[in-house]
Coordinates of C-alpha atoms in Angstrom, one line a residue:
M10 CA -226.9 25.7 74.9
G11 CA -224.0 24.5 73.1
G12 CA -220.6 25.6 71.5
S13 CA -219.1 26.0 68.0
I14 CA -219.5 22.1 67.2
N15 CA -223.0 21.9 67.9
C16 CA -222.9 18.5 69.6
L17 CA -221.6 19.5 73.1
H18 CA -225.0 20.3 74.5
I19 CA -226.5 17.1 73.1
M20 CA -223.5 15.3 74.9
A21 CA -224.3 17.2 78.2
E22 CA -227.9 16.2 77.8
C23 CA -227.4 12.5 77.3
F24 CA -225.1 12.5 80.4
A25 CA -227.8 14.6 82.7
K26 CA -230.4 12.4 81.6
A27 CA -228.3 9.1 82.4
V28 CA -227.6 10.4 86.0
N29 CA -231.1 11.4 86.6
T30 CA -234.3 11.1 84.6
D31 CA -237.0 11.4 87.3
D32 CA -236.8 14.7 89.2
I33 CA -235.3 17.1 86.7
T34 CA -236.4 17.8 83.2
F35 CA -233.5 18.5 80.9
M36 CA -233.6 20.2 77.4
S37 CA -230.7 21.3 75.2
A38 CA -230.4 23.6 72.2
S39 CA -227.7 25.2 69.9
I40 CA -227.3 28.9 69.5
T41 CA -226.0 28.3 65.9
P42 CA -228.0 26.0 63.4
P43 CA -228.1 22.4 64.5
E44 CA -225.7 19.8 63.0
L45 CA -224.9 16.5 64.5
N46 CA -221.2 15.8 63.8
P47 CA -220.4 12.1 63.1
I48 CA -217.2 12.4 65.2
A49 CA -219.3 13.1 68.2
I50 CA -221.7 10.3 67.5
Q51 CA -218.6 8.0 67.2
V52 CA -216.8 9.2 70.7
M53 CA -220.2 8.5 72.5
N54 CA -220.7 5.5 71.1
E55 CA -217.6 4.2 72.5
I56 CA -218.9 4.7 76.0
S57 CA -222.3 3.3 75.0
F58 CA -224.3 6.6 74.6
D59 CA -226.3 7.0 71.2
I60 CA -227.0 10.5 70.4
S61 CA -227.7 9.9 66.7
N62 CA -231.6 10.0 67.3
T63 CA -231.3 13.1 69.8
P64 CA -233.7 16.0 68.6
L65 CA -231.6 18.9 67.3
L66 CA -233.1 22.1 68.7
T67 CA -232.1 25.9 68.5
S68 CA -232.4 28.4 71.3
L69 CA -235.6 29.8 69.1
D70 CA -237.2 26.2 69.9
I71 CA -237.0 26.3 73.7
E72 CA -238.2 29.3 76.1
P73 CA -235.1 29.5 78.5
F74 CA -237.2 31.8 80.8
M75 CA -239.1 28.7 81.9
F76 CA -236.4 26.8 83.2
D77 CA -234.8 27.1 86.8
L78 CA -231.0 26.8 85.6
I79 CA -229.2 27.9 82.3
I80 CA -226.0 26.2 81.3
T81 CA -223.9 27.2 78.6
I82 CA -221.2 25.5 77.0
G83 CA -218.2 26.6 74.6
D84 CA -218.2 29.7 72.8
F85 CA -220.7 32.1 74.6
D86 CA -220.7 35.9 74.9
Q87 CA -221.9 36.0 78.5
S88 CA -222.5 39.7 78.2
C89 CA -225.7 39.1 75.9
R90 CA -227.3 37.4 79.2
P91 CA -227.3 40.0 82.0
E92 CA -227.2 38.4 85.5
L93 CA -230.5 39.9 87.3
P94 CA -232.5 39.0 90.3
G95 CA -235.3 36.8 89.1
M96 CA -233.7 35.6 85.9
P97 CA -233.0 32.0 85.9
P98 CA -229.3 31.3 87.4
H99 CA -226.8 30.9 84.8
I100 CA -223.7 28.6 84.8
H101 CA -221.0 28.5 82.0
W102 CA -218.7 25.6 81.5
D103 CA -215.4 26.2 80.1
V104 CA -214.8 22.7 78.6
P105 CA -212.2 22.0 75.7
D106 CA -214.0 23.4 72.8
P107 CA -213.0 21.5 69.5
K108 CA -213.4 23.5 66.2
N109 CA -214.8 22.3 63.0
N110 CA -211.4 23.2 60.9
L111 CA -209.4 20.8 62.9
N112 CA -208.4 17.3 61.2
N113 CA -210.3 14.2 62.3
L114 CA -207.5 13.0 64.4
A115 CA -207.1 16.0 66.5
T116 CA -211.0 16.3 66.7
I117 CA -211.4 12.9 68.0
D118 CA -208.6 13.4 70.7
L119 CA -209.9 16.6 71.8
L120 CA -213.9 15.5 71.9
K121 CA -212.6 12.7 74.2
K122 CA -211.4 15.1 76.3
T123 CA -214.4 17.2 76.0
R124 CA -216.6 14.3 76.7
D125 CA -215.0 13.1 79.8
S126 CA -215.0 16.8 81.1
L127 CA -218.7 17.2 80.3
K128 CA -219.3 13.9 82.2
K129 CA -217.8 15.3 85.2
E130 CA -219.4 18.4 85.0
V131 CA -223.0 16.9 84.8
E132 CA -222.1 14.5 87.7
T133 CA -220.9 17.0 89.9
L134 CA -223.7 19.4 89.4
I135 CA -226.4 16.8 90.0
N136 CA -225.0 14.5 92.8
S137 CA -223.9 17.8 94.7
K138 CA -226.2 20.2 96.6
I139 CA -225.5 23.1 94.0
L140 CA -228.7 22.5 92.2
H141 CA -230.6 22.2 95.5
T142 CA -229.2 25.3 96.7
L143 CA -229.6 27.4 93.6
F144 CA -233.5 26.0 93.3
I145 CA -234.2 27.0 97.1
T146 CA -232.3 30.6 96.8
R147 CA -234.5 31.4 93.8
R148 CA -237.8 30.0 95.3
N149 CA -237.2 32.3 98.4
F150 CA -236.5 35.0 96.0
E151 CA -239.9 34.5 94.3
L152 CA -241.8 33.9 97.8
I153 CA -240.8 37.4 99.0
L154 CA -242.0 39.1 95.7
D155 CA -245.1 37.0 95.5
N156 CA -246.1 38.0 99.0
L157 CA -245.9 41.8 97.9
L158 CA -249.2 43.4 97.6
D159 CA -247.8 45.4 94.6
G160 CA -247.4 44.0 91.4
V161 CA -243.6 43.5 90.1
M162 CA -242.7 42.8 86.5
A163 CA -239.2 43.0 85.0
H164 CA -237.7 42.6 81.4
I165 CA -234.4 42.7 79.6
S166 CA -233.5 45.4 77.0
N167 CA -235.3 43.8 74.3
R168 CA -238.4 43.8 76.5
R169 CA -238.7 40.2 77.0
I170 CA -240.2 39.5 80.6
F171 CA -238.6 37.3 82.9
F172 CA -240.4 38.1 86.1
F173 CA -244.0 38.5 87.1
N174 CA -245.1 38.0 90.5
H175 CA -248.4 36.7 92.1
A176 CA -249.8 40.2 92.7
A177 CA -249.0 41.1 89.2
E178 CA -251.1 38.1 88.0
K179 CA -254.0 39.1 90.2
I180 CA -253.8 42.8 89.1
T181 CA -253.8 42.3 85.4
G182 CA -255.5 38.9 84.7
Y183 CA -252.3 37.5 82.9
K184 CA -250.9 34.1 83.8
R185 CA -247.1 34.5 84.3
E186 CA -246.6 31.1 82.4
N187 CA -248.3 32.7 79.4
I188 CA -246.2 35.8 79.3
L189 CA -242.6 34.7 80.5
G190 CA -240.1 35.1 77.8
K191 CA -242.4 37.1 75.6
D192 CA -242.1 40.8 74.5
C193 CA -244.4 43.0 76.8
H194 CA -245.5 44.8 73.6
D195 CA -247.0 41.4 72.3
V196 CA -248.6 40.5 75.5
F197 CA -250.2 43.7 76.8
P198 CA -252.6 45.7 74.4
G199 CA -251.8 49.4 74.1
R200 CA -248.4 49.0 76.0
F201 CA -248.3 48.0 79.7
C202 CA -246.0 51.2 80.6
G203 CA -248.4 53.5 78.6
G204 CA -246.2 53.8 75.8
D205 CA -243.5 56.3 76.7
C206 CA -241.1 53.9 78.5
E207 CA -237.5 54.2 77.2
F208 CA -237.6 50.6 76.1
C209 CA -240.5 51.3 73.9
H210 CA -238.1 53.0 71.3
G211 CA -234.6 51.2 71.9
T212 CA -232.2 50.9 75.0
L213 CA -232.4 52.5 78.2
K214 CA -230.8 56.3 78.0
K215 CA -232.5 58.0 81.1
K216 CA -231.6 56.8 84.7
G217 CA -233.7 57.1 87.6
I218 CA -237.2 55.9 88.6
K219 CA -240.0 57.2 86.6
K220 CA -243.5 57.4 88.3
K221 CA -246.8 57.6 86.4
E222 CA -250.6 56.7 86.5
I223 CA -251.9 54.6 83.5
N224 CA -255.1 53.3 82.3
F225 CA -254.5 49.5 81.7
L226 CA -257.1 47.0 80.3
R227 CA -257.2 44.0 82.3
Q228 CA -257.4 40.5 80.1
D229 CA -261.1 40.2 81.2
G230 CA -261.7 43.8 79.5
N231 CA -261.9 45.7 82.9
E232 CA -260.1 49.1 82.7
L233 CA -257.9 49.8 85.9
K234 CA -256.1 52.9 87.1
L235 CA -252.4 51.8 87.9
N236 CA -249.9 53.7 89.8
M237 CA -246.5 52.6 88.2
S238 CA -242.9 53.1 89.0
I239 CA -240.4 52.3 86.4
M240 CA -236.8 51.5 87.4
P241 CA -233.8 50.8 85.1
L242 CA -231.8 47.5 85.7
S243 CA -228.1 47.7 85.3
D244 CA -225.4 45.5 85.2
P245 CA -222.1 45.5 87.4
E246 CA -220.7 48.2 84.8
G247 CA -223.7 50.2 85.1
K248 CA -224.9 49.5 81.6
G249 CA -228.8 49.5 81.3
V250 CA -229.9 45.9 80.6
G251 CA -233.8 45.8 81.5
A252 CA -236.3 47.5 83.5
L253 CA -238.2 46.7 86.7
L254 CA -241.8 48.0 87.1
S255 CA -243.9 48.0 90.2
F256 CA -247.6 48.8 90.1
K257 CA -250.6 49.0 92.6
D258 CA -254.2 48.9 91.6
E259 CA -255.7 52.3 92.7
T260 CA -259.0 52.0 90.8
E261 CA -261.3 52.2 93.9
L262 CA -259.0 54.9 95.4
Y263 CA -259.4 56.9 91.9
A264 CA -263.1 56.3 92.0
L265 CA -263.4 57.4 95.5
K266 CA -261.5 60.6 94.8
T267 CA -263.7 61.2 91.7
R268 CA -266.9 60.9 93.8
L269 CA -265.5 63.0 96.6
K270 CA -264.5 65.7 93.9
H271 CA -267.7 65.5 92.5
H272 CA -269.3 66.2 96.1
H273 CA -266.9 69.1 96.5
S274 CA -267.3 70.6 92.9
L275 CA -270.0 72.4 90.8
G276 CA -269.2 72.6 87.2
R277 CA -265.6 73.9 87.4
L278 CA -266.0 75.4 90.9
I279 CA -264.2 73.5 93.7
G280 CA -264.2 73.9 97.4
K281 CA -265.6 72.4 100.7
D282 CA -265.6 75.2 102.9
P283 CA -269.1 76.0 104.4
K284 CA -269.2 79.3 102.5
T285 CA -268.4 77.6 99.2
L286 CA -270.9 75.0 99.9
E287 CA -273.6 77.7 100.5
L288 CA -272.3 79.5 97.4
F289 CA -273.2 76.0 95.4
E290 CA -276.4 75.8 96.9
H291 CA -277.5 79.4 96.0
I292 CA -276.1 78.5 92.2
R293 CA -278.3 75.6 92.2
E294 CA -281.2 77.7 93.4
V295 CA -281.1 80.4 90.9
S296 CA -280.2 78.3 87.8
S297 CA -283.7 77.1 87.3
V298 CA -284.9 80.5 87.1
C299 CA -284.2 82.4 84.1
V300 CA -283.8 86.1 85.6
P301 CA -281.1 88.3 85.8
V302 CA -278.3 87.5 88.3
L303 CA -275.5 89.9 89.6
I304 CA -272.5 88.2 90.9
E305 CA -270.3 90.3 93.1
G306 CA -266.9 89.6 94.3
E307 CA -263.3 90.4 94.3
S308 CA -261.0 90.1 91.3
G309 CA -260.1 86.5 90.9
T310 CA -262.7 84.9 93.0
G311 CA -264.1 83.1 89.9
K312 CA -267.2 85.3 88.7
E313 CA -267.2 83.7 85.3
L314 CA -267.1 80.1 86.7
V315 CA -269.9 81.0 88.6
A316 CA -271.9 82.5 85.7
N317 CA -271.0 79.5 83.5
A318 CA -272.3 77.0 86.2
I319 CA -275.6 78.9 86.4
H320 CA -275.9 78.5 82.7
E321 CA -275.0 74.9 82.6
L322 CA -277.5 73.8 85.4
G323 CA -280.3 75.9 84.0
P324 CA -282.7 75.0 81.3
R325 CA -280.6 76.8 78.6
A326 CA -277.6 74.2 79.1
G327 CA -276.4 73.1 75.6
K328 CA -277.2 76.7 74.2
P329 CA -274.7 79.5 73.8
F330 CA -273.1 80.9 76.7
V331 CA -271.2 84.2 75.5
A332 CA -269.0 86.1 77.7
V333 CA -268.2 89.7 77.4
N334 CA -265.5 92.0 79.6
C335 CA -267.2 95.3 79.6
G336 CA -264.0 97.2 80.9
A337 CA -261.6 95.7 78.3
L338 CA -263.0 97.5 75.3
P339 CA -263.5 101.2 74.3
E340 CA -267.1 102.3 74.2
D341 CA -267.2 102.7 70.5
I342 CA -265.8 99.2 70.1
L343 CA -268.1 97.9 73.0
E344 CA -271.2 99.0 71.3
S345 CA -270.3 96.9 68.1
E346 CA -269.4 94.1 70.3
L347 CA -272.3 93.9 72.0
F348 CA -274.8 94.7 69.4
G349 CA -273.0 94.1 66.0
H350 CA -272.9 96.4 63.1
V351 CA -273.8 96.7 59.3
K352 CA -271.6 96.9 56.4
G353 CA -270.2 100.5 56.1
A354 CA -271.3 101.4 59.6
F355 CA -268.1 103.1 60.3
S356 CA -264.3 102.9 59.1
G357 CA -263.2 99.6 58.7
A358 CA -266.7 97.7 58.6
I359 CA -266.3 96.0 55.5
Q360 CA -268.9 93.4 56.3
S361 CA -271.8 93.1 58.5
R362 CA -271.2 91.4 62.1
K363 CA -273.4 89.7 64.5
G364 CA -273.0 91.0 68.2
R365 CA -272.6 89.1 71.3
F366 CA -276.3 89.5 72.3
E367 CA -277.4 88.2 68.9
L368 CA -274.8 85.2 69.2
A369 CA -276.3 84.4 72.7
D370 CA -279.8 84.2 71.5
K371 CA -281.8 81.3 73.2
G372 CA -278.7 81.1 75.8
T373 CA -276.9 83.3 78.2
I374 CA -275.0 86.5 78.0
F375 CA -272.3 87.1 80.6
L376 CA -271.3 90.9 81.1
D377 CA -268.4 91.1 83.3
E378 CA -267.0 94.2 84.8
I379 CA -270.6 95.6 84.2
G380 CA -269.4 98.8 86.5
E381 CA -267.0 100.1 83.9
L382 CA -270.0 101.0 81.5
S383 CA -270.3 104.4 80.6
L384 CA -273.8 106.1 81.4
P385 CA -274.7 106.4 77.5
M386 CA -273.9 102.6 77.2
Q387 CA -276.0 102.1 80.4
V388 CA -279.0 103.6 78.8
K389 CA -278.4 101.3 75.5
L390 CA -278.0 98.2 77.5
L391 CA -281.2 99.0 79.7
R392 CA -283.4 99.2 76.7
V393 CA -282.1 95.8 75.4
L394 CA -282.9 94.3 78.9
Q395 CA -286.4 95.8 79.1
E396 CA -287.3 95.1 75.4
Q397 CA -285.2 92.2 74.4
K398 CA -284.6 93.7 71.2
F399 CA -282.0 96.0 69.4
E400 CA -280.4 97.5 66.2
R401 CA -277.1 96.6 65.2
V402 CA -274.5 99.6 64.6
G403 CA -275.7 101.7 61.6
G404 CA -278.8 99.5 60.8
E405 CA -282.4 100.0 61.0
Q406 CA -283.6 96.6 61.2
T407 CA -284.9 95.6 65.0
I408 CA -283.5 92.3 65.8
Q409 CA -285.7 90.2 68.5
I410 CA -283.7 88.1 70.9
D411 CA -284.2 85.8 73.9
V412 CA -281.2 86.1 76.4
R413 CA -280.6 85.3 80.0
V414 CA -278.4 88.1 81.3
I415 CA -275.9 87.3 84.0
S416 CA -273.4 90.3 85.0
A417 CA -270.6 90.6 87.5
T418 CA -268.6 93.4 89.2
N419 CA -265.9 93.7 91.7
Q420 CA -267.0 97.3 92.5
N421 CA -269.9 98.2 94.9
L422 CA -272.5 99.2 92.2
R423 CA -274.9 100.3 95.4
E424 CA -272.3 102.9 96.2
M425 CA -272.0 103.9 92.7
V426 CA -275.7 104.6 92.2
E427 CA -275.6 106.7 95.0
K428 CA -272.8 108.8 93.6
K429 CA -274.7 108.9 90.1
K430 CA -272.1 106.8 88.3
F431 CA -274.4 103.8 87.9
R432 CA -278.3 104.2 86.7
R433 CA -280.3 102.8 89.5
D434 CA -283.1 101.5 87.1
L435 CA -280.3 99.5 85.2
F436 CA -279.0 98.2 88.7
Y437 CA -282.3 96.9 89.6
R438 CA -282.5 95.3 86.2
L439 CA -279.3 93.4 86.7
C440 CA -279.6 92.7 90.2
V441 CA -283.1 90.6 90.3
I442 CA -280.9 87.8 92.3
P443 CA -277.7 88.9 93.7
I444 CA -274.8 86.4 94.3
H445 CA -271.8 87.2 96.6
I446 CA -268.6 85.2 96.3
P447 CA -266.5 85.3 99.3
P448 CA -262.8 86.1 99.0
L449 CA -260.5 83.2 99.4
R450 CA -259.1 84.3 102.7
E451 CA -262.8 83.9 104.0
R452 CA -262.9 80.5 102.9
R453 CA -259.5 79.0 103.7
L454 CA -260.8 75.2 103.9
D455 CA -260.8 75.4 100.0
I456 CA -257.1 76.3 99.8
P457 CA -255.5 72.6 100.1
M458 CA -258.2 71.1 97.9
L459 CA -257.5 73.9 95.2
I460 CA -253.9 73.4 95.4
E461 CA -254.3 69.7 94.9
H462 CA -256.6 70.7 92.0
F463 CA -254.1 73.0 90.1
L464 CA -251.1 70.6 90.8
E465 CA -253.0 67.9 89.0
L466 CA -254.0 70.3 86.1
I467 CA -250.5 71.5 85.6
A468 CA -249.1 68.1 85.7
Q469 CA -251.6 67.1 82.9
E470 CA -250.7 70.3 80.9
L471 CA -247.0 69.4 81.2
K472 CA -247.5 65.8 81.1
R473 CA -245.3 65.5 84.1
P474 CA -245.8 64.0 87.5
V475 CA -248.1 65.2 90.0
L476 CA -246.2 67.0 93.0
T477 CA -247.0 66.8 96.6
P478 CA -246.7 70.0 99.0
A479 CA -245.0 69.6 102.0
N480 CA -247.4 70.2 105.1
E481 CA -245.3 73.4 105.9
I482 CA -246.3 74.6 102.6
L483 CA -250.2 74.0 103.0
D484 CA -249.8 75.7 106.4
I485 CA -248.3 78.9 105.1
L486 CA -250.6 79.1 102.0
T487 CA -253.6 78.6 104.3
V488 CA -252.9 81.8 106.1
Y489 CA -251.8 83.9 103.4
Q490 CA -254.3 86.7 102.7
W491 CA -254.6 86.2 99.0
P492 CA -255.4 89.5 97.5
G493 CA -255.4 88.0 94.1
N494 CA -257.8 85.3 95.4
V495 CA -258.1 82.0 93.3
R496 CA -256.2 83.7 90.3
E497 CA -253.4 84.5 92.6
L498 CA -253.2 80.9 94.0
R499 CA -253.2 79.2 90.6
N500 CA -250.2 81.4 89.8
A501 CA -248.6 80.7 92.8
V502 CA -249.1 77.1 92.3
E503 CA -247.5 77.1 88.8
Y504 CA -244.6 79.2 90.2
M505 CA -244.0 76.2 92.9
Y506 CA -244.4 73.6 90.2
V507 CA -241.7 75.1 87.9
K508 CA -239.3 75.7 90.9
C509 CA -239.6 72.4 92.6
R510 CA -236.7 70.1 91.8
S511 CA -238.2 67.0 93.6
G512 CA -241.6 65.4 94.0
L513 CA -241.9 67.3 97.2
I514 CA -242.6 71.1 97.2
H515 CA -240.6 72.9 100.0
I516 CA -240.7 76.3 101.5
E517 CA -237.8 77.5 99.4
D518 CA -240.2 76.9 96.1
I519 CA -243.0 79.5 97.3
P520 CA -243.3 82.8 95.5
P521 CA -241.3 85.6 96.9
E522 CA -244.3 87.8 97.8
I523 CA -245.5 84.7 99.9
S524 CA -242.1 84.0 101.4
A525 CA -242.0 87.7 102.6
Y526 CA -245.4 87.9 104.0
E527 CA -244.6 84.5 106.0
E528 CA -241.3 86.1 107.4
K529 CA -243.5 89.0 108.3
Q530 CA -245.8 86.9 110.2
K531 CA -243.1 85.0 111.9
Q532 CA -241.6 88.4 113.1
K533 CA -245.2 89.2 114.5
T534 CA -246.7 86.0 115.9
G535 CA -243.9 83.3 115.6
P536 CA -244.6 80.3 113.6
S537 CA -247.2 80.9 110.8
L538 CA -249.9 78.1 111.9
K539 CA -250.6 76.2 115.0
K540 CA -252.1 72.8 114.7
K541 CA -255.7 72.4 115.6
E542 CA -254.8 69.8 118.3
E543 CA -252.3 72.2 119.9
I544 CA -255.0 75.0 120.0
L545 CA -257.7 72.5 121.6
E546 CA -255.1 71.3 124.2
A547 CA -254.2 75.0 125.1
L548 CA -257.7 75.8 125.4
E549 CA -258.3 72.8 127.6
K550 CA -255.5 73.7 129.8
S551 CA -256.5 77.3 130.4
E552 CA -260.3 76.2 130.9
G553 CA -261.4 78.2 128.0
N554 CA -259.6 81.3 128.9
R555 CA -258.5 82.7 125.6
T556 CA -255.9 85.0 126.8
K557 CA -254.2 82.1 128.7
A558 CA -254.5 79.9 125.7
A559 CA -252.8 82.5 123.6
N560 CA -249.9 82.7 126.2
I561 CA -249.6 78.8 126.3
L562 CA -249.4 79.0 122.5
G563 CA -246.9 81.9 122.3
V564 CA -249.2 84.0 120.2
G565 CA -251.3 87.1 120.4
R566 CA -255.0 87.1 121.2
A567 CA -255.7 88.4 117.6
T568 CA -253.7 85.6 116.3
L569 CA -255.5 83.0 118.4
Y570 CA -258.5 84.4 117.0
R571 CA -257.5 83.9 113.7
Y572 CA -256.7 80.3 114.3
L573 CA -260.0 80.0 115.8
D574 CA -262.0 81.2 113.0
L575 CA -259.6 79.2 110.6
Y576 CA -260.6 75.9 112.3
K577 CA -264.1 76.8 112.7
L578 CA -263.5 76.7 116.8
Q579 CA -265.3 79.9 117.6

């Protein structure tokens, strides 16, 4: 690329072609609009070089990224072309640069010096081993990156791509010769980085590596799931001049994870513990039969999720699923909430309103905390279950309904029946099929899977990267008692996500109550959790004697039994 007089690049091109025209392709262009200076033609004719018919090109007419070496001559701001690995090597020749405002005699004299200097530079470049060394160095660099399994793409600050390795071609379906030098926004539909890269909206402002998962549409139309890392490229002064993107195709892994989650999920329920899988089977059995179901379990175990799964798997899927928390409302409001009211039925009833039973017609109503109902309300509910009809509060018209009833409680309704706090006839109406949800501490194999699930959900909600828990964190959370069950686990994961300042969750990120429990356990039994392999090895050394095995592990017999139960080694 030439300097101010516009003919320097043409002069250099002529010298280069005269020295070597077979092995190397030369092309020259001017940065400013091309103009063939007659004085330059004259000084070249003196040494038998005719440049009068040389094509006049600008930098827009050639693609510099397609060349192995770029040479600039004369006035050129080198800061506009950052030196980055993978870009064509750049050489600048500081030859005498005649200015257009000089008189003809001075211009001719200076141009002769420039001509001779250019001739010497070209001959030195081509006859020496500089070019060969540059090409070998660049080729070795490309060979290294081309043999990586991960795709690698790099672009400068204006998003023009200057590197695209073989793996990137294979993953994306795009050929490097078709995209080098082009704006990545023009090449990839929907934006390759997903649309939130800093270069999408200007120059790089943030530093550091950014990791993300993106959906990518290959050139052949197939959609991929890519795991991508975006790293800023900086010049020696630390100024951001481009970006390096590395990516791998995880479509098959993502599909495998999805199938695995599907195998270990039912509706919005997730788990792989034998007790959880047994619960899944029970849900499938009762879903097809439209009889009342009573779900029993501690608070936070996911009773509403179980009720929803029964509804969605049954013949009423697609019909209304209406949930009511019977313990959250006073009795007078609850009656109106369940059965509706007519206009003027009570103060504030300015218009008629349907109740939850009416809204759930042809579908399912879920009555949570059913044990909180007063005895008078239990009588009214019993009538509805028996007759499938009711009147709105303050109304006289009988409303017929077809509703499946699923109820739930964290209380022992059988004990309440014996204590006359819950009607026996209503209990048998509700508990045609009982389903018990075991607490989280009894299905510990679900805990790592639930942690991973909640971390993914939170990352999606916050639009941030998915964090990874350290192994010690999984150990601690697995042996914790979880009095609040899955609800408490979700809250703990949210706490850790907010506290964590890196991609890996450490022990200092866990909630205080869990940390305090862990310290208490250490004082009692030493380290919180022994590895399964350690336990098996201790049992083998002790020939099955559990007292000796506990001594080998440095724990008490009760702790050993807890481990055996945890790892299903009983």
